[in-house]
PDB file of C-alpha atoms in Angstrom:
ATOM      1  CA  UNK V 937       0.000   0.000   0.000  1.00 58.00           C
ATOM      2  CA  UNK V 938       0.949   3.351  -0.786  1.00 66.00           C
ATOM      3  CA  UNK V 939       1.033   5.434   1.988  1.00 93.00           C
ATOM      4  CA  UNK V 940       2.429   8.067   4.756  1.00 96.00           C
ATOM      5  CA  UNK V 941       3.116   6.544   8.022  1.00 97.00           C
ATOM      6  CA  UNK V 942       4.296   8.082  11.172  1.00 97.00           C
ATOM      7  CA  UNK V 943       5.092   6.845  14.491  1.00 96.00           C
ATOM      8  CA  UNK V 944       4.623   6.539  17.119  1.00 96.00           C
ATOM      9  CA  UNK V 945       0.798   7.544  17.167  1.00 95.00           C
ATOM     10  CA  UNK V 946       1.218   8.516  20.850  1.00 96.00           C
ATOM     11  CA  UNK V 947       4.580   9.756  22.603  1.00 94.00           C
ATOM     12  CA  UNK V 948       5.113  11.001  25.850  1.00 92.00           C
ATOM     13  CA  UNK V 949       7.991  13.243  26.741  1.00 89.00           C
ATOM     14  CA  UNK V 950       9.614  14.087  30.036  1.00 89.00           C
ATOM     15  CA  UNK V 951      10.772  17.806  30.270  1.00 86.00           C
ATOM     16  CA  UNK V 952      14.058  18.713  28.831  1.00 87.00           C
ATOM     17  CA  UNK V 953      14.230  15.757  26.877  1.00 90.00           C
ATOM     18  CA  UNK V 954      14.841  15.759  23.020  1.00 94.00           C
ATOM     19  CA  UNK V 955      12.321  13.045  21.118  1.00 95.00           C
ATOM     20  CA  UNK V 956      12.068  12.226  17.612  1.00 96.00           C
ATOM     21  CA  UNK V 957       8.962  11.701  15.270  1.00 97.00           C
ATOM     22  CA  UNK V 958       9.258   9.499  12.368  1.00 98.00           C
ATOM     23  CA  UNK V 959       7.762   9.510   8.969  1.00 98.00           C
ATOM     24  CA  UNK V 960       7.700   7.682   6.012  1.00 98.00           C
ATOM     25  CA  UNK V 961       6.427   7.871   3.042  1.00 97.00           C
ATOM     26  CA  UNK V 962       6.523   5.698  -0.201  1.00 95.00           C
ATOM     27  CA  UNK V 963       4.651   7.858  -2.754  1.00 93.00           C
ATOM     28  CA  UNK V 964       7.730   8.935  -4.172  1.00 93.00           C
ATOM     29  CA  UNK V 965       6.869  12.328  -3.212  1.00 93.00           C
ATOM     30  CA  UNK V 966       9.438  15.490  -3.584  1.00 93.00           C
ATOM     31  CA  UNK V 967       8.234  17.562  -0.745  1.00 93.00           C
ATOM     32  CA  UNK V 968       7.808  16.558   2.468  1.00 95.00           C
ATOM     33  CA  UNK V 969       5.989  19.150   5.107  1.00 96.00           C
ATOM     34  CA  UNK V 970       5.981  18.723   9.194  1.00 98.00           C
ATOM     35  CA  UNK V 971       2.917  20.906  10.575  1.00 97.00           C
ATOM     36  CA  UNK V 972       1.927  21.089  14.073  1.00 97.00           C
ATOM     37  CA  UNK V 973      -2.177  21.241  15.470  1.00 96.00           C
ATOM     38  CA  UNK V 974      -3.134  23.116  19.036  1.00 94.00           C
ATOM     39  CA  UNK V 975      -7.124  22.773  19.613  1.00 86.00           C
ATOM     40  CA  UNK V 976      -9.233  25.024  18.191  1.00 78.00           C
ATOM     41  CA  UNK V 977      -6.640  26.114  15.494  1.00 81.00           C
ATOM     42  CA  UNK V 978      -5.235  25.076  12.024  1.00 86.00           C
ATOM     43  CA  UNK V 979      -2.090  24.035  11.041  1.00 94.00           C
ATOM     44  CA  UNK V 980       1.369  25.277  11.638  1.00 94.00           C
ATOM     45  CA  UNK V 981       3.992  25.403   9.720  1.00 95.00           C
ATOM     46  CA  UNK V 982       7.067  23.954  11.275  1.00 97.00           C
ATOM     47  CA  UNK V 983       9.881  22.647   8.612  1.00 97.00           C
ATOM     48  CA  UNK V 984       9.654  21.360   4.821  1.00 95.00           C
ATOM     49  CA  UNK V 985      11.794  19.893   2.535  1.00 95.00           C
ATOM     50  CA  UNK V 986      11.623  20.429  -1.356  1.00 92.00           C
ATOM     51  CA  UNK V 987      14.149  17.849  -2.104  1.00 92.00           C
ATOM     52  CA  UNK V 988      16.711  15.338  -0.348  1.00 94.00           C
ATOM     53  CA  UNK V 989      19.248  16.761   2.082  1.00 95.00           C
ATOM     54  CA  UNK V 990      17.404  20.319   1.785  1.00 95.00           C
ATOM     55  CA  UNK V 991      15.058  21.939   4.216  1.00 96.00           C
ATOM     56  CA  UNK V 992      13.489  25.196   5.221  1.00 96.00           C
ATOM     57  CA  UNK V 993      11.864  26.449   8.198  1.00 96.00           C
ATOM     58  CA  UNK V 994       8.554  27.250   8.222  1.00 94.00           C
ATOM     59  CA  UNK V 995       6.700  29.538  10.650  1.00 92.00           C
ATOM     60  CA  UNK V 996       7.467  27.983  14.007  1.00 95.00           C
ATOM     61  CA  UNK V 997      10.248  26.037  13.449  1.00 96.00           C
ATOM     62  CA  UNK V 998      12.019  27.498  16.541  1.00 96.00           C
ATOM     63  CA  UNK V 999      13.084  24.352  19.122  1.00 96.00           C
ATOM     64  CA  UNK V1000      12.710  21.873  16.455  1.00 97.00           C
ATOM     65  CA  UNK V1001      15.070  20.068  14.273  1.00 97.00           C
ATOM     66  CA  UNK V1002      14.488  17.801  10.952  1.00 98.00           C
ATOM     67  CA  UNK V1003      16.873  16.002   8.516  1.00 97.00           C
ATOM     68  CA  UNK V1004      16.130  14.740   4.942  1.00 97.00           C
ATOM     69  CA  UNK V1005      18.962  12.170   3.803  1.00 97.00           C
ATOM     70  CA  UNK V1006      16.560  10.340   1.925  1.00 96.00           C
ATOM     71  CA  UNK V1007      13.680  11.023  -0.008  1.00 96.00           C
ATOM     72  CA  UNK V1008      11.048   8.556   1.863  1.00 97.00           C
ATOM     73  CA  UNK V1009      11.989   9.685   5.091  1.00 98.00           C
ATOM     74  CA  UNK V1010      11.654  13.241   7.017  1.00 98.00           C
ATOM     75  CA  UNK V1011      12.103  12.931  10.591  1.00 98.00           C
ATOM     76  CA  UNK V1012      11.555  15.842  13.047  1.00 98.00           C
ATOM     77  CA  UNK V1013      13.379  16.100  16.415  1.00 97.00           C
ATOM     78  CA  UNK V1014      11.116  18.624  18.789  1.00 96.00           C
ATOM     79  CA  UNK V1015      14.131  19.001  21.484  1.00 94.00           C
ATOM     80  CA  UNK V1016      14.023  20.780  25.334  1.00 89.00           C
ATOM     81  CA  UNK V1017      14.250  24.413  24.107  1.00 88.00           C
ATOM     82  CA  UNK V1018      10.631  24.048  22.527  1.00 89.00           C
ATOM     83  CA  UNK V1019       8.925  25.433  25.067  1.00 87.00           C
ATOM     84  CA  UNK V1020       5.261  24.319  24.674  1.00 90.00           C
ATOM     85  CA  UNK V1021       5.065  20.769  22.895  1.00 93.00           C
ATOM     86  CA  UNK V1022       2.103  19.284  23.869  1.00 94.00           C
ATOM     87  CA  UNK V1023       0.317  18.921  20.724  1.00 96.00           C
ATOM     88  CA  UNK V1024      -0.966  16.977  17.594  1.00 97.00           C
ATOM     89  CA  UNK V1025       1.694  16.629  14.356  1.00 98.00           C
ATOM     90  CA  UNK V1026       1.433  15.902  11.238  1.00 98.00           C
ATOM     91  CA  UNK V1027       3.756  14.835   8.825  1.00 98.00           C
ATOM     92  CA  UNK V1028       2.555  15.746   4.699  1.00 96.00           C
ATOM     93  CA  UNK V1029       3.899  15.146   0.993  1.00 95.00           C
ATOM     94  CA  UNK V1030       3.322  15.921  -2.363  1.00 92.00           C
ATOM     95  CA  UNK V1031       4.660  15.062  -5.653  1.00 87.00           C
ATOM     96  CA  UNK V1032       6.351  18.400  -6.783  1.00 79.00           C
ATOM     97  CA  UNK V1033       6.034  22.183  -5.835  1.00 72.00           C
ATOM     98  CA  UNK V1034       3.624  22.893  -8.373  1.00 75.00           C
ATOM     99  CA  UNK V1035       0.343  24.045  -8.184  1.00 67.00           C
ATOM    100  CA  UNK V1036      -1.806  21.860  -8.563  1.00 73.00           C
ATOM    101  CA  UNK V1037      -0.219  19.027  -6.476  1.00 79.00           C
ATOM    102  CA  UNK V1038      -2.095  17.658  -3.827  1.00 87.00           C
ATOM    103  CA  UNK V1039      -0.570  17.416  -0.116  1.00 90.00           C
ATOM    104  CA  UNK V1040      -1.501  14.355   1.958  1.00 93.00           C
ATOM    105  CA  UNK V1041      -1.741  13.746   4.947  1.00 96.00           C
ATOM    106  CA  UNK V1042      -0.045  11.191   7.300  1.00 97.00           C
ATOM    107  CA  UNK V1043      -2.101   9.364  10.679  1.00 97.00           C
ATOM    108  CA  UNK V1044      -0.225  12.244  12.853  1.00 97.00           C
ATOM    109  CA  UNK V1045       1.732  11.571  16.726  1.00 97.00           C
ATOM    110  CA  UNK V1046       0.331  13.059  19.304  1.00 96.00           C
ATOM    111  CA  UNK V1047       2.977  13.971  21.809  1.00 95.00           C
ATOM    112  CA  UNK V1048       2.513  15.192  25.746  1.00 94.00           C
ATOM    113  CA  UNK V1049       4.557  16.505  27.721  1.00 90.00           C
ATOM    114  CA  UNK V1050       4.305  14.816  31.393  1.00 85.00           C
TER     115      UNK V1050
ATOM    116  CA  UNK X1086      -4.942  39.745   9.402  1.00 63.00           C
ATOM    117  CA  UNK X1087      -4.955  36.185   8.919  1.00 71.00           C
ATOM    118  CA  UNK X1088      -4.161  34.283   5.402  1.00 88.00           C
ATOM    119  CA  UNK X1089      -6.591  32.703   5.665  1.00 94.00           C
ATOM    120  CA  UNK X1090     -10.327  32.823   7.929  1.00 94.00           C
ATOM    121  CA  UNK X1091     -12.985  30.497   8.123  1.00 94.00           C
ATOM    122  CA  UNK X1092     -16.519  31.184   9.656  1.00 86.00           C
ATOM    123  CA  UNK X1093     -15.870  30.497  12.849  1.00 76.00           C
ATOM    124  CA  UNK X1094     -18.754  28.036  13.534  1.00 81.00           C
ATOM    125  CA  UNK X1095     -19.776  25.358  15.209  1.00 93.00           C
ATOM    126  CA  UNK X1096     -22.348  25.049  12.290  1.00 95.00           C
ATOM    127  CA  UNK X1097     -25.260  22.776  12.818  1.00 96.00           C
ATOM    128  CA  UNK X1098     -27.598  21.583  10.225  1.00 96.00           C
ATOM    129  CA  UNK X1099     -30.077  18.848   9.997  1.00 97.00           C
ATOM    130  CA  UNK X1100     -29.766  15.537   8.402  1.00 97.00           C
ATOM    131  CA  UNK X1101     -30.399  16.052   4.495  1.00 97.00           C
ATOM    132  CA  UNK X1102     -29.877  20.139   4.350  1.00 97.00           C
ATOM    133  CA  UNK X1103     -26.977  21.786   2.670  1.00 97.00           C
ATOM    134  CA  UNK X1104     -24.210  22.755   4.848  1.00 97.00           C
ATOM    135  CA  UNK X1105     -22.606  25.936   3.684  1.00 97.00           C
ATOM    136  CA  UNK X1106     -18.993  26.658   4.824  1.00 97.00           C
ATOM    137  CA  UNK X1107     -16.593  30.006   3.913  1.00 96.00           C
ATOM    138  CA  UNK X1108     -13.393  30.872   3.681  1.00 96.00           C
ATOM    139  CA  UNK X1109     -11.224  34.338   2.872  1.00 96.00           C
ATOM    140  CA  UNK X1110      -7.477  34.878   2.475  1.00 95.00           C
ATOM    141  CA  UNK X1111      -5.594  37.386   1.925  1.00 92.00           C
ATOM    142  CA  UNK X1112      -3.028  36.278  -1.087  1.00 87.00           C
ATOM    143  CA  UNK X1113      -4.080  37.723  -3.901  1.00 86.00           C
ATOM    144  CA  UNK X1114      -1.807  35.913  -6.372  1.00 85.00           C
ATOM    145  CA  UNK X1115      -2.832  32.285  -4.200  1.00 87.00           C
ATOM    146  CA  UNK X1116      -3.595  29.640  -7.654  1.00 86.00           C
ATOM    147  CA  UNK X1117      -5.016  26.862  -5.491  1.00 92.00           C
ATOM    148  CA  UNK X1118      -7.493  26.352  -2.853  1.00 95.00           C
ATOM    149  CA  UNK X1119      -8.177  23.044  -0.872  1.00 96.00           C
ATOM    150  CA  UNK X1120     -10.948  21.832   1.908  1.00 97.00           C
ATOM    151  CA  UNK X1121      -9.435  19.046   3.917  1.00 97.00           C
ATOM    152  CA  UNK X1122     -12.070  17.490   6.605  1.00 97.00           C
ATOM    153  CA  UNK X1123     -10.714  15.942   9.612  1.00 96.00           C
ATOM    154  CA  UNK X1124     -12.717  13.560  12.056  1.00 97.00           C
ATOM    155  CA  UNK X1125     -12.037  14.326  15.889  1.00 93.00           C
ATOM    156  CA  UNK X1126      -8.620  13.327  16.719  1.00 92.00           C
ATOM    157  CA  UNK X1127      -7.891  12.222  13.025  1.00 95.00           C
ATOM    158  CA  UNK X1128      -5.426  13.686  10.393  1.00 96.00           C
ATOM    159  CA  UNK X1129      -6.730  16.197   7.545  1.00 96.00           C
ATOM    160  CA  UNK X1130      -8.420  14.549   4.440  1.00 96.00           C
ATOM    161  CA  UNK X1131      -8.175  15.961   1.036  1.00 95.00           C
ATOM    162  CA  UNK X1132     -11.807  16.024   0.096  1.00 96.00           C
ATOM    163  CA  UNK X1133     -11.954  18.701  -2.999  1.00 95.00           C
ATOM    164  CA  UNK X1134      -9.106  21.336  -4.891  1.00 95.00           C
ATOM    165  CA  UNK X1135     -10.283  23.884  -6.491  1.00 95.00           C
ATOM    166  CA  UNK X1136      -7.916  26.131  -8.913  1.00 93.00           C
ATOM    167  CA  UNK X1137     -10.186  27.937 -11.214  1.00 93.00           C
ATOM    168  CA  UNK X1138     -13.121  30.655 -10.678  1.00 95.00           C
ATOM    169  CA  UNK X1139     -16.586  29.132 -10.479  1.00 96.00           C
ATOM    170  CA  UNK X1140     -17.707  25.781  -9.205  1.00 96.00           C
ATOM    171  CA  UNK X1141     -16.561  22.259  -9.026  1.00 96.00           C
ATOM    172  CA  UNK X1142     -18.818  19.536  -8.257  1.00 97.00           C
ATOM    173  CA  UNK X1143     -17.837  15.992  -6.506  1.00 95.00           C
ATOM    174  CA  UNK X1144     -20.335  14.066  -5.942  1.00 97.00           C
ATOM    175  CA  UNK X1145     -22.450  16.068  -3.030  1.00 97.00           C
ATOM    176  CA  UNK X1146     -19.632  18.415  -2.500  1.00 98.00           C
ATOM    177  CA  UNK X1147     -19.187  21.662  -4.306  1.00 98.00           C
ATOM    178  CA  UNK X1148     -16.347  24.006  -4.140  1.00 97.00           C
ATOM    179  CA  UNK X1149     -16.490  27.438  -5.507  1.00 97.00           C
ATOM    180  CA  UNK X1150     -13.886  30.194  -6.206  1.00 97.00           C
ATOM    181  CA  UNK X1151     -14.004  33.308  -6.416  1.00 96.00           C
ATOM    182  CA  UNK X1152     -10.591  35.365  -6.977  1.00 94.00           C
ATOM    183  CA  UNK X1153     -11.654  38.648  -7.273  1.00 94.00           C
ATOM    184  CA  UNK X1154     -13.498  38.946  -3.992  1.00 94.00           C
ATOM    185  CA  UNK X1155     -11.195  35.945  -2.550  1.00 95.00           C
ATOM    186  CA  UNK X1156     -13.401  33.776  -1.805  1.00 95.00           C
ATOM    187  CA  UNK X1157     -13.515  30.127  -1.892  1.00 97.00           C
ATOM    188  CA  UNK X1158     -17.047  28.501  -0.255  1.00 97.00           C
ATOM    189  CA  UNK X1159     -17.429  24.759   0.027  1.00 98.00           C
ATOM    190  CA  UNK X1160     -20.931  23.139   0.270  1.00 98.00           C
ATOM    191  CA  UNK X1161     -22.419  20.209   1.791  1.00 98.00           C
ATOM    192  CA  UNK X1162     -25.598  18.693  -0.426  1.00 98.00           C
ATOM    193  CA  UNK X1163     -27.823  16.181   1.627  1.00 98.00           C
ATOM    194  CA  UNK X1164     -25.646  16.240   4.590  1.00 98.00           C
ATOM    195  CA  UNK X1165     -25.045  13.564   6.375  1.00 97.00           C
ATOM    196  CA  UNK X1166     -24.206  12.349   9.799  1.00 96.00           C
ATOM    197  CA  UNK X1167     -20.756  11.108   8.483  1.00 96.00           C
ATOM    198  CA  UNK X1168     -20.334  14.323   7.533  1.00 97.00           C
ATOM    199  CA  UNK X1169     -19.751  15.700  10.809  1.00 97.00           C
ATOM    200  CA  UNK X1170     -16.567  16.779  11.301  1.00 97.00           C
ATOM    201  CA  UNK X1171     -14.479  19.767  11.098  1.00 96.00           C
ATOM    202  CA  UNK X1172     -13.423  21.239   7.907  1.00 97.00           C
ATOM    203  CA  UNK X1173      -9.788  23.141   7.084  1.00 96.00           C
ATOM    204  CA  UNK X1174      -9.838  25.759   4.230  1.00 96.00           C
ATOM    205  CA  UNK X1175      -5.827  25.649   2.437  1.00 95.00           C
ATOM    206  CA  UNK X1176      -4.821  28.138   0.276  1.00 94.00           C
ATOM    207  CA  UNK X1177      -1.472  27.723  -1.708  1.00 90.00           C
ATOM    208  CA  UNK X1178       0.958  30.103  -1.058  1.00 82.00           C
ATOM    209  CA  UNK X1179       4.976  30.302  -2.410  1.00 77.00           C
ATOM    210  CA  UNK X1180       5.802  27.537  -0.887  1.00 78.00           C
ATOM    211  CA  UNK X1181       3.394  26.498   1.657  1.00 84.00           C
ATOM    212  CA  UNK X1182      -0.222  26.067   2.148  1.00 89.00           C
ATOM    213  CA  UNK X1183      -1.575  27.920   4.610  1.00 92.00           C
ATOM    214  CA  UNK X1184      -4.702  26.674   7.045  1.00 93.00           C
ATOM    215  CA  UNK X1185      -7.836  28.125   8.278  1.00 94.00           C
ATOM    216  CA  UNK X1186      -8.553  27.660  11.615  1.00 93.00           C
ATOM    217  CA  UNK X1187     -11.436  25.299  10.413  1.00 94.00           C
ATOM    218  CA  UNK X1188     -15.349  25.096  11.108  1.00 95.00           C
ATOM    219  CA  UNK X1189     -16.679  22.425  12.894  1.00 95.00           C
ATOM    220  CA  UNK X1190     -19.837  20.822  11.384  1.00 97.00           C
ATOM    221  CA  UNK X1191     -22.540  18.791  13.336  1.00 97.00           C
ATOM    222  CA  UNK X1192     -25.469  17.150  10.711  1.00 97.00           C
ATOM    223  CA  UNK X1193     -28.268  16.248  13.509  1.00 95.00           C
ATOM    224  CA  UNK X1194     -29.748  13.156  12.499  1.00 89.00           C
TER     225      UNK X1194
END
């Protein structure tokens, strides 16, 4: 099956420690988007990656990390200086950058902060 | 301002009426516009895309655009209880899409 996957679905974090989200995808999508969801409010922005071993920051990218050395898989570090983690993330791809190219959606991780 | 605002709901409609749903942004040079639904503690579902001005029909969904005024409205025919759920205007950006904060939909059976 073709897909986006991302694990784990549920994560729970100590304070001051770094964890990492995974995803995957085998679509053989160029982009590859990490977005971040608070209640009540849409999605942010955090890093993306147009192609391998390149990524950007997006709007909130501060006291998070991501790397891209290959083109299935975009993992995202959220590390001890981000100050307010609790929250629902999403991993996304698409084929290319242009316009009409659909983003998808993977399952998400939900990560607390005990 | 936002990019992008969404009525702010919670809408409610009955079983079998047309939900109506709208959405704003700011971008005027945005070339593609997206509704996404997501299911209570579920990821965001590409459900219609919409890059032209005027309507698009998908079976009981229909998006419509309107650049000028930028606008893009997505509407619910013979809702359903399944349909329930809270829906995420996306408007395409440089290099991003940017989100609505989304309207929550309840179809009462």
């Amino acid at each position: 099956d073709g897909g986006i996957t991302q694990s784990p679905k549920y994560l729970f974090r100590k304070e001051g420690q770094n964890v990492t989200l995974s995803c995957e995808q085998n679509l053989n999508h160029d982009a590859m988007y990490w977005y971040r969801q608070d209640p009540g409010q849409g999605l942010r922005l955090i890093y993306y990656s147009q192609i391998v071993n390149d990524f950007q920051k997006g709007d909130i990218a501060e006291g998070y990390s991501v790397s891209r050395e290959k083109k299935e898989s975009f993992p995202l570090t959220v590390t001890s200086a981000q100050k307010n983690p609790t929250a629902f993330y999403l991993c996304a791809s698409k084929p290319g950058l242009e316009f009409y190219n659909e983003q998808f959606f993977g399952p998400g991780t939900r990560l607390t902060v005990l | 301002q936002k990019e992008v605002e969404q009525n702010s709901g919670p809408l409610s409609v009955p079983e079998g009426a047309i939900a109506s749903l709208n959405c704003t942004y700011s971008d005027r040079v945005s070339q593609s516009f997206f509704w996404y639904r997501q299911y209570s503690g579920k990821s965001p579902e590409l459900i219609m895309s919409i890059y032209s001005n005027g309507d698009k029909e998908d079976g009981r969904f229909t998006a419509q655009l309107n650049k000028a005024s930028q606008y893009v409205s997505l509407l619910i025919r013979d809702s359903q209880p399944s349909d329930s759920a809270t829906y995420l205007c996306a408007v395409k950006g440089d290099y991003k899409l940017s989100f609505g904060a989304g309207t929550t939909v309840t179809v009462r059976a």
